[in-house]
Amino acid sequence: MSGAGIARVAIVNLGCRVNRVEADVIAAELERHGCRLVGEDEADAIVINTCAVTGEAEAKTRKTVRHAATRPQRPVVVATGCVANLFSSELSQIAENVVVQGNKAAVASTVLERLGIAPDASCADAVASLTPTPTGRMRPGIKIQDGCDNRCTYCIVWKARGRSRSMDAGEVVSRVRQSVSRGAREVVLTGINLGRFRAVGEDGKAMSLPGLLDLLLSKTDVERVRLSSIEPPDVTDELLRTMAAGGERVAPFLHVCLQSGCDATLRRMGRVYDTAFFSGVVDRARELVPGIALGTDLIVGFPGETDADFEESLAFCERMAFAKMHVFRYSRRPGTPAATAPGQVDPHVIADRGRRMRDLAARMRHEQASAHVGSDELVVVQYPGRGVTGGLFDALVDPAYPLDSLVRARARAVLPDGTLDCTTTPA
């Protein structure tokens, strides 16, 4: 350890948005105990937040753990996250200096214990009380829900995360207030299945995501709330009306998970909607929240996907005119029904379909960004001279504005990658 017993810790995050939020909380607790966040080359301990969403992600996890464990300084390696929960014994056997801790709330104390540092009792509740971004991101994420009750045939996350469960509504309010007190202008509500948020309100009645959003707008001074990924059945008229009523305090963006634009593929995936339902959600969103931008996730090469199925999916996505589309090539996830399903698609075919879908995604993003030229946007500055709009478009702004500023910007042009070139004034 460096200096007068100061522990140096590196945080390596793999996987989803929720993992990133959890990594922030772990990092914050370690800092409160006097640890210093450093790169892997300098670290006495390396925390790896693992991902098991695909077979490729799991393989990357094992490689990352092995690489960390064999660094010259022989750091303590603490593996947590989905792979740690699913394959604890396999990870722990990689090397003697690897420790598996499936409980993320205990990761910081595990690091301290392995480094021979006595935890500070005054920080025992740090995980429950902090929502910082010590890893450097400007818009703090707050995980309000965990787990999933769905059983999609390509997914193993429900096994790793368990059943859906939600944070107490009062605790969400408290965390948003804490984030605002630390200078956050925008907070992002996240979850493994965000739309399944369920809590009890102050009146003793059941509360879902629209009620929570309304509560945050009335009980906090947060300037903008953003929702992360959500499933199509949870995009209700109540939620959309609540978003619209919030005006500029609610980011006009929804990432609605599609996965395929072909009904036959959706059925094989075990998804609980079809393209007609999804299209209806998109229409209602654009009707009730004018100017809303929509993002999605899309898998290509799922087992059984024919050329015709892919073309159908491609055409459907183009009709939806997404502003942001994450394209994933299907990767076998051992332990899921899809991994042994008939009709596995040739990897070269999958790669070609992925390229075509990514080309469409880039074209749609540029087209959607172009529609904002000449309009005013609220931009949160994330890096010097760069920020994001409410619709999650990248924006170039005056570099004189400090990080985490919320500025009024007018888009005057669109760069080839879909970034908005803006003139700015204070919001």
Tab-separated table of N, CA and C in Angstrom, residues 75-191:
chain	number	residue	atom	x	y	z
A	75	PRO	N	-2.152	-7.992	-6.872
A	75	PRO	CA	-3.196	-7.334	-6.064
A	75	PRO	C	-4.251	-8.332	-5.593
A	76	VAL	N	-4.981	-7.925	-4.570
A	76	VAL	CA	-6.196	-8.648	-4.206
A	76	VAL	C	-7.233	-8.363	-5.293
A	77	VAL	N	-7.861	-9.392	-5.826
A	77	VAL	CA	-8.870	-9.224	-6.870
A	77	VAL	C	-10.217	-9.659	-6.291
A	78	VAL	N	-11.142	-8.727	-6.205
A	78	VAL	CA	-12.468	-9.017	-5.684
A	78	VAL	C	-13.462	-8.998	-6.832
A	79	ALA	N	-14.006	-10.158	-7.160
A	79	ALA	CA	-14.978	-10.273	-8.250
A	79	ALA	C	-16.385	-10.255	-7.680
A	80	THR	N	-17.224	-9.422	-8.250
A	80	THR	CA	-18.622	-9.347	-7.837
A	80	THR	C	-19.488	-9.302	-9.092
A	81	GLY	N	-20.794	-9.181	-8.943
A	81	GLY	CA	-21.671	-9.088	-10.107
A	81	GLY	C	-22.249	-10.423	-10.535
A	82	CYS	N	-22.800	-10.442	-11.736
A	82	CYS	CA	-23.598	-11.584	-12.189
A	82	CYS	C	-22.791	-12.877	-12.327
A	83	VAL	N	-21.598	-12.811	-12.897
A	83	VAL	CA	-20.793	-14.028	-13.029
A	83	VAL	C	-20.390	-14.542	-11.653
A	84	ALA	N	-20.115	-13.628	-10.733
A	84	ALA	CA	-19.764	-14.029	-9.370
A	84	ALA	C	-20.908	-14.773	-8.701
A	85	ASN	N	-22.128	-14.377	-8.980
A	85	ASN	CA	-23.286	-15.043	-8.397
A	85	ASN	C	-23.568	-16.386	-9.053
A	86	LEU	N	-23.304	-16.481	-10.337
A	86	LEU	CA	-23.622	-17.708	-11.075
A	86	LEU	C	-22.512	-18.753	-11.008
A	87	PHE	N	-21.268	-18.302	-11.036
A	87	PHE	CA	-20.141	-19.228	-11.151
A	87	PHE	C	-19.049	-18.884	-10.138
A	88	SER	N	-19.436	-18.813	-8.894
A	88	SER	CA	-18.515	-18.397	-7.839
A	88	SER	C	-17.289	-19.290	-7.749
A	89	SER	N	-17.493	-20.598	-7.716
A	89	SER	CA	-16.361	-21.501	-7.513
A	89	SER	C	-15.379	-21.446	-8.674
A	90	GLU	N	-15.913	-21.319	-9.907
A	90	GLU	CA	-15.034	-21.260	-11.065
A	90	GLU	C	-14.142	-20.017	-11.025
A	91	LEU	N	-14.713	-18.870	-10.635
A	91	LEU	CA	-13.918	-17.651	-10.560
A	91	LEU	C	-12.867	-17.744	-9.462
A	92	SER	N	-13.247	-18.277	-8.314
A	92	SER	CA	-12.314	-18.335	-7.190
A	92	SER	C	-11.134	-19.257	-7.470
A	93	GLN	N	-11.295	-20.184	-8.412
A	93	GLN	CA	-10.221	-21.110	-8.746
A	93	GLN	C	-9.222	-20.549	-9.758
A	94	ILE	N	-9.501	-19.360	-10.281
A	94	ILE	CA	-8.595	-18.771	-11.280
A	94	ILE	C	-7.214	-18.511	-10.681
A	95	ALA	N	-7.201	-17.993	-9.446
A	95	ALA	CA	-5.920	-17.725	-8.779
A	95	ALA	C	-6.158	-17.583	-7.279
A	96	GLU	N	-5.085	-17.742	-6.507
A	96	GLU	CA	-5.224	-17.678	-5.047
A	96	GLU	C	-5.588	-16.289	-4.554
A	97	ASN	N	-5.248	-15.262	-5.312
A	97	ASN	CA	-5.535	-13.894	-4.871
A	97	ASN	C	-6.882	-13.377	-5.370
A	98	VAL	N	-7.722	-14.278	-5.899
A	98	VAL	CA	-9.065	-13.896	-6.332
A	98	VAL	C	-10.061	-14.232	-5.229
A	99	VAL	N	-10.862	-13.245	-4.858
A	99	VAL	CA	-11.920	-13.408	-3.866
A	99	VAL	C	-13.242	-13.118	-4.553
A	100	VAL	N	-14.226	-13.970	-4.370
A	100	VAL	CA	-15.539	-13.767	-4.972
A	100	VAL	C	-16.496	-13.268	-3.903
A	101	GLN	N	-17.144	-12.143	-4.181
A	101	GLN	CA	-18.114	-11.570	-3.248
A	101	GLN	C	-19.387	-11.233	-4.033
A	102	GLY	N	-20.375	-12.105	-3.932
A	102	GLY	CA	-21.610	-11.906	-4.680
A	102	GLY	C	-22.473	-10.779	-4.159
A	103	ASN	N	-22.305	-10.423	-2.901
A	103	ASN	CA	-23.092	-9.346	-2.299
A	103	ASN	C	-22.379	-8.021	-2.518
A	104	LYS	N	-22.891	-7.189	-3.413
A	104	LYS	CA	-22.211	-5.929	-3.731
A	104	LYS	C	-22.108	-5.005	-2.523
A	105	ALA	N	-23.064	-5.087	-1.614
A	105	ALA	CA	-23.023	-4.235	-0.421
A	105	ALA	C	-21.849	-4.591	0.484
A	106	ALA	N	-21.270	-5.782	0.298
A	106	ALA	CA	-20.149	-6.218	1.145
A	106	ALA	C	-18.812	-6.139	0.435
A	107	VAL	N	-18.782	-5.631	-0.787
A	107	VAL	CA	-17.533	-5.597	-1.558
A	107	VAL	C	-16.495	-4.709	-0.875
A	108	ALA	N	-16.892	-3.497	-0.490
A	108	ALA	CA	-15.925	-2.579	0.115
A	108	ALA	C	-15.331	-3.162	1.394
A	109	SER	N	-16.164	-3.736	2.231
A	109	SER	CA	-15.648	-4.319	3.475
A	109	SER	C	-14.748	-5.511	3.185
A	110	THR	N	-15.045	-6.270	2.131
A	110	THR	CA	-14.181	-7.386	1.744
A	110	THR	C	-12.807	-6.885	1.310
A	111	VAL	N	-12.777	-5.807	0.530
A	111	VAL	CA	-11.508	-5.214	0.109
A	111	VAL	C	-10.704	-4.780	1.326
A	112	LEU	N	-11.361	-4.061	2.228
A	112	LEU	CA	-10.668	-3.564	3.417
A	112	LEU	C	-10.119	-4.714	4.258
A	113	GLU	N	-10.939	-5.747	4.424
A	113	GLU	CA	-10.510	-6.899	5.216
A	113	GLU	C	-9.281	-7.551	4.603
A	114	ARG	N	-9.294	-7.759	3.288
A	114	ARG	CA	-8.178	-8.423	2.628
A	114	ARG	C	-6.910	-7.580	2.639
A	115	LEU	N	-7.072	-6.269	2.746
A	115	LEU	CA	-5.909	-5.387	2.806
A	115	LEU	C	-5.482	-5.097	4.235
A	116	GLY	N	-6.209	-5.672	5.197
A	116	GLY	CA	-5.854	-5.490	6.596
A	116	GLY	C	-6.188	-4.126	7.141
A	117	ILE	N	-7.251	-3.509	6.611
A	117	ILE	CA	-7.673	-2.187	7.058
A	117	ILE	C	-8.958	-2.327	7.858
A	118	ALA	N	-8.998	-1.731	9.037
A	118	ALA	CA	-10.200	-1.794	9.873
A	118	ALA	C	-11.239	-0.834	9.323
A	119	PRO	N	-12.472	-1.310	9.026
A	119	PRO	CA	-13.525	-0.418	8.530
A	119	PRO	C	-13.879	0.657	9.551
A	120	ASP	N	-14.224	1.819	9.060
A	120	ASP	CA	-14.684	2.923	9.898
A	120	ASP	C	-16.167	2.725	10.161
A	121	ALA	N	-16.544	2.519	11.413
A	121	ALA	CA	-17.942	2.243	11.750
A	121	ALA	C	-18.879	3.359	11.324
A	122	SER	N	-18.367	4.583	11.250
A	122	SER	CA	-19.229	5.715	10.880
A	122	SER	C	-19.645	5.652	9.425
A	123	CYS	N	-18.963	4.798	8.648
A	123	CYS	CA	-19.276	4.679	7.228
A	123	CYS	C	-20.052	3.409	6.916
A	124	ALA	N	-20.533	2.720	7.935
A	124	ALA	CA	-21.154	1.412	7.728
A	124	ALA	C	-22.354	1.464	6.814
A	125	ASP	N	-23.050	2.628	6.772
A	125	ASP	CA	-24.263	2.724	5.969
A	125	ASP	C	-24.009	3.467	4.667
A	126	ALA	N	-22.764	3.489	4.217
A	126	ALA	CA	-22.428	4.292	3.035
A	126	ALA	C	-23.183	3.858	1.804
A	127	VAL	N	-23.356	2.546	1.607
A	127	VAL	CA	-24.050	2.072	0.411
A	127	VAL	C	-25.477	2.557	0.386
A	128	ALA	N	-26.106	2.685	1.547
A	128	ALA	CA	-27.507	3.085	1.606
A	128	ALA	C	-27.682	4.588	1.543
A	129	SER	N	-26.577	5.357	1.655
A	129	SER	CA	-26.761	6.794	1.774
A	129	SER	C	-26.098	7.607	0.672
A	130	LEU	N	-25.363	6.965	-0.225
A	130	LEU	CA	-24.626	7.721	-1.220
A	130	LEU	C	-25.072	7.434	-2.641
A	131	THR	N	-25.043	8.471	-3.467
A	131	THR	CA	-25.244	8.289	-4.901
A	131	THR	C	-24.249	9.160	-5.660
A	132	PRO	N	-22.954	9.029	-5.406
A	132	PRO	CA	-21.971	9.878	-6.074
A	132	PRO	C	-21.501	9.264	-7.383
A	133	THR	N	-20.633	9.987	-8.074
A	133	THR	CA	-20.005	9.409	-9.261
A	133	THR	C	-18.503	9.599	-9.153
A	134	PRO	N	-17.840	8.893	-8.225
A	134	PRO	CA	-16.395	9.048	-8.087
A	134	PRO	C	-15.624	8.540	-9.283
A	135	THR	N	-16.268	7.744	-10.131
A	135	THR	CA	-15.579	7.242	-11.320
A	135	THR	C	-15.595	8.259	-12.454
A	136	GLY	N	-16.189	9.440	-12.228
A	136	GLY	CA	-16.019	10.527	-13.177
A	136	GLY	C	-17.218	10.907	-14.018
A	137	ARG	N	-18.333	10.191	-13.941
A	137	ARG	CA	-19.490	10.557	-14.760
A	137	ARG	C	-20.282	11.666	-14.073
A	138	MET	N	-20.865	12.544	-14.898
A	138	MET	CA	-21.517	13.724	-14.353
A	138	MET	C	-22.952	13.470	-13.909
A	139	ARG	N	-23.648	12.565	-14.575
A	139	ARG	CA	-25.063	12.359	-14.278
A	139	ARG	C	-25.213	11.119	-13.397
A	140	PRO	N	-25.398	11.303	-12.083
A	140	PRO	CA	-25.448	10.136	-11.196
A	140	PRO	C	-26.645	9.248	-11.493
A	141	GLY	N	-26.402	7.952	-11.465
A	141	GLY	CA	-27.479	6.982	-11.608
A	141	GLY	C	-27.933	6.513	-10.240
A	142	ILE	N	-29.212	6.287	-10.098
A	142	ILE	CA	-29.773	5.787	-8.848
A	142	ILE	C	-30.530	4.504	-9.158
A	143	LYS	N	-30.045	3.394	-8.622
A	143	LYS	CA	-30.684	2.098	-8.875
A	143	LYS	C	-31.892	1.960	-7.967
A	144	ILE	N	-33.088	2.043	-8.564
A	144	ILE	CA	-34.311	1.989	-7.768
A	144	ILE	C	-34.976	0.620	-7.827
A	145	GLN	N	-34.459	-0.257	-8.670
A	145	GLN	CA	-35.064	-1.588	-8.837
A	145	GLN	C	-33.975	-2.569	-9.228
A	146	ASP	N	-34.132	-3.817	-8.810
A	146	ASP	CA	-33.185	-4.869	-9.167
A	146	ASP	C	-33.966	-6.146	-9.446
A	147	GLY	N	-33.351	-7.068	-10.166
A	147	GLY	CA	-33.982	-8.355	-10.442
A	147	GLY	C	-34.980	-8.301	-11.584
A	148	CYS	N	-35.381	-9.493	-12.043
A	148	CYS	CA	-36.302	-9.581	-13.173
A	148	CYS	C	-37.135	-10.851	-13.062
A	149	ASP	N	-38.436	-10.729	-13.336
A	149	ASP	CA	-39.341	-11.876	-13.289
A	149	ASP	C	-39.603	-12.458	-14.675
A	150	ASN	N	-39.010	-11.863	-15.709
A	150	ASN	CA	-39.167	-12.400	-17.055
A	150	ASN	C	-38.246	-13.606	-17.244
A	151	ARG	N	-38.526	-14.366	-18.280
A	151	ARG	CA	-37.714	-15.547	-18.571
A	151	ARG	C	-37.394	-15.590	-20.067
A	152	CYS	N	-36.773	-14.532	-20.569
A	152	CYS	CA	-36.412	-14.500	-21.982
A	152	CYS	C	-35.435	-15.637	-22.268
A	153	THR	N	-35.586	-16.275	-23.411
A	153	THR	CA	-34.848	-17.518	-23.671
A	153	THR	C	-33.361	-17.318	-23.904
A	154	TYR	N	-32.925	-16.072	-24.123
A	154	TYR	CA	-31.507	-15.798	-24.349
A	154	TYR	C	-30.812	-15.294	-23.087
A	155	CYS	N	-31.551	-15.113	-22.003
A	155	CYS	CA	-31.051	-14.357	-20.858
A	155	CYS	C	-30.849	-15.238	-19.634
A	156	ILE	N	-29.775	-14.953	-18.897
A	156	ILE	CA	-29.498	-15.644	-17.645
A	156	ILE	C	-29.470	-14.669	-16.471
A	157	VAL	N	-29.678	-13.387	-16.760
A	157	VAL	CA	-29.578	-12.365	-15.729
A	157	VAL	C	-30.603	-12.584	-14.617
A	158	TRP	N	-31.786	-13.091	-14.958
A	158	TRP	CA	-32.801	-13.303	-13.923
A	158	TRP	C	-32.321	-14.313	-12.890
A	159	LYS	N	-31.485	-15.268	-13.297
A	159	LYS	CA	-30.919	-16.221	-12.336
A	159	LYS	C	-29.888	-15.538	-11.445
A	160	ALA	N	-29.098	-14.656	-12.032
A	160	ALA	CA	-28.043	-13.987	-11.279
A	160	ALA	C	-28.586	-12.907	-10.353
A	161	ARG	N	-29.633	-12.217	-10.784
A	161	ARG	CA	-30.148	-11.072	-10.038
A	161	ARG	C	-31.331	-11.398	-9.130
A	162	GLY	N	-32.015	-12.494	-9.414
A	162	GLY	CA	-33.159	-12.841	-8.587
A	162	GLY	C	-34.432	-12.131	-9.007
A	163	ARG	N	-35.461	-12.263	-8.198
A	163	ARG	CA	-36.773	-11.705	-8.503
A	163	ARG	C	-36.773	-10.189	-8.367
A	164	SER	N	-37.746	-9.561	-9.013
A	164	SER	CA	-37.846	-8.105	-8.986
A	164	SER	C	-38.099	-7.597	-7.566
A	165	ARG	N	-37.382	-6.546	-7.213
A	165	ARG	CA	-37.558	-5.889	-5.921
A	165	ARG	C	-37.196	-4.417	-6.093
A	166	SER	N	-37.771	-3.561	-5.263
A	166	SER	CA	-37.647	-2.125	-5.472
A	166	SER	C	-37.190	-1.412	-4.210
A	167	MET	N	-36.587	-0.269	-4.409
A	167	MET	CA	-36.186	0.594	-3.312
A	167	MET	C	-37.401	1.301	-2.733
A	168	ASP	N	-37.358	1.598	-1.449
A	168	ASP	CA	-38.414	2.373	-0.821
A	168	ASP	C	-38.495	3.757	-1.466
A	169	ALA	N	-39.709	4.233	-1.703
A	169	ALA	CA	-39.888	5.515	-2.396
A	169	ALA	C	-39.236	6.659	-1.633
A	170	GLY	N	-39.348	6.645	-0.318
A	170	GLY	CA	-38.721	7.695	0.478
A	170	GLY	C	-37.209	7.697	0.341
A	171	GLU	N	-36.618	6.505	0.208
A	171	GLU	CA	-35.174	6.411	0.025
A	171	GLU	C	-34.769	6.966	-1.333
A	172	VAL	N	-35.601	6.746	-2.359
A	172	VAL	CA	-35.301	7.315	-3.671
A	172	VAL	C	-35.278	8.838	-3.582
A	173	VAL	N	-36.277	9.400	-2.919
A	173	VAL	CA	-36.324	10.859	-2.740
A	173	VAL	C	-35.061	11.351	-2.040
A	174	SER	N	-34.662	10.633	-0.979
A	174	SER	CA	-33.471	11.025	-0.221
A	174	SER	C	-32.225	10.992	-1.093
A	175	ARG	N	-32.083	9.966	-1.911
A	175	ARG	CA	-30.890	9.860	-2.744
A	175	ARG	C	-30.847	10.937	-3.824
A	176	VAL	N	-32.016	11.260	-4.379
A	176	VAL	CA	-32.046	12.337	-5.369
A	176	VAL	C	-31.651	13.655	-4.717
A	177	ARG	N	-32.177	13.914	-3.530
A	177	ARG	CA	-31.811	15.154	-2.825
A	177	ARG	C	-30.319	15.211	-2.542
A	178	GLN	N	-29.738	14.079	-2.150
A	178	GLN	CA	-28.293	14.040	-1.886
A	178	GLN	C	-27.496	14.321	-3.149
A	179	SER	N	-27.952	13.770	-4.259
A	179	SER	CA	-27.261	14.016	-5.527
A	179	SER	C	-27.314	15.491	-5.893
A	180	VAL	N	-28.475	16.100	-5.715
A	180	VAL	CA	-28.637	17.525	-6.010
A	180	VAL	C	-27.741	18.357	-5.102
A	181	SER	N	-27.660	17.966	-3.820
A	181	SER	CA	-26.829	18.718	-2.878
A	181	SER	C	-25.355	18.659	-3.252
A	182	ARG	N	-24.958	17.629	-3.998
A	182	ARG	CA	-23.569	17.503	-4.442
A	182	ARG	C	-23.350	18.119	-5.820
A	183	GLY	N	-24.373	18.794	-6.340
A	183	GLY	CA	-24.209	19.532	-7.588
A	183	GLY	C	-24.771	18.880	-8.827
A	184	ALA	N	-25.444	17.734	-8.691
A	184	ALA	CA	-25.996	17.066	-9.874
A	184	ALA	C	-27.154	17.882	-10.443
A	185	ARG	N	-27.152	18.056	-11.748
A	185	ARG	CA	-28.252	18.756	-12.414
A	185	ARG	C	-29.257	17.763	-12.993
A	186	GLU	N	-28.767	16.563	-13.296
A	186	GLU	CA	-29.631	15.509	-13.831
A	186	GLU	C	-29.321	14.207	-13.103
A	187	VAL	N	-30.354	13.443	-12.775
A	187	VAL	CA	-30.166	12.101	-12.226
A	187	VAL	C	-30.857	11.105	-13.150
A	188	VAL	N	-30.317	9.895	-13.168
A	188	VAL	CA	-30.843	8.841	-14.031
A	188	VAL	C	-31.371	7.709	-13.165
A	189	LEU	N	-32.650	7.389	-13.308
A	189	LEU	CA	-33.238	6.282	-12.570
A	189	LEU	C	-32.985	4.995	-13.346
A	190	THR	N	-32.374	4.011	-12.698
A	190	THR	CA	-31.999	2.786	-13.375
A	190	THR	C	-32.564	1.558	-12.654
A	191	GLY	N	-32.562	0.450	-13.365
A	191	GLY	CA	-32.990	-0.821	-12.800
A	191	GLY	C	-32.796	-1.912	-13.829
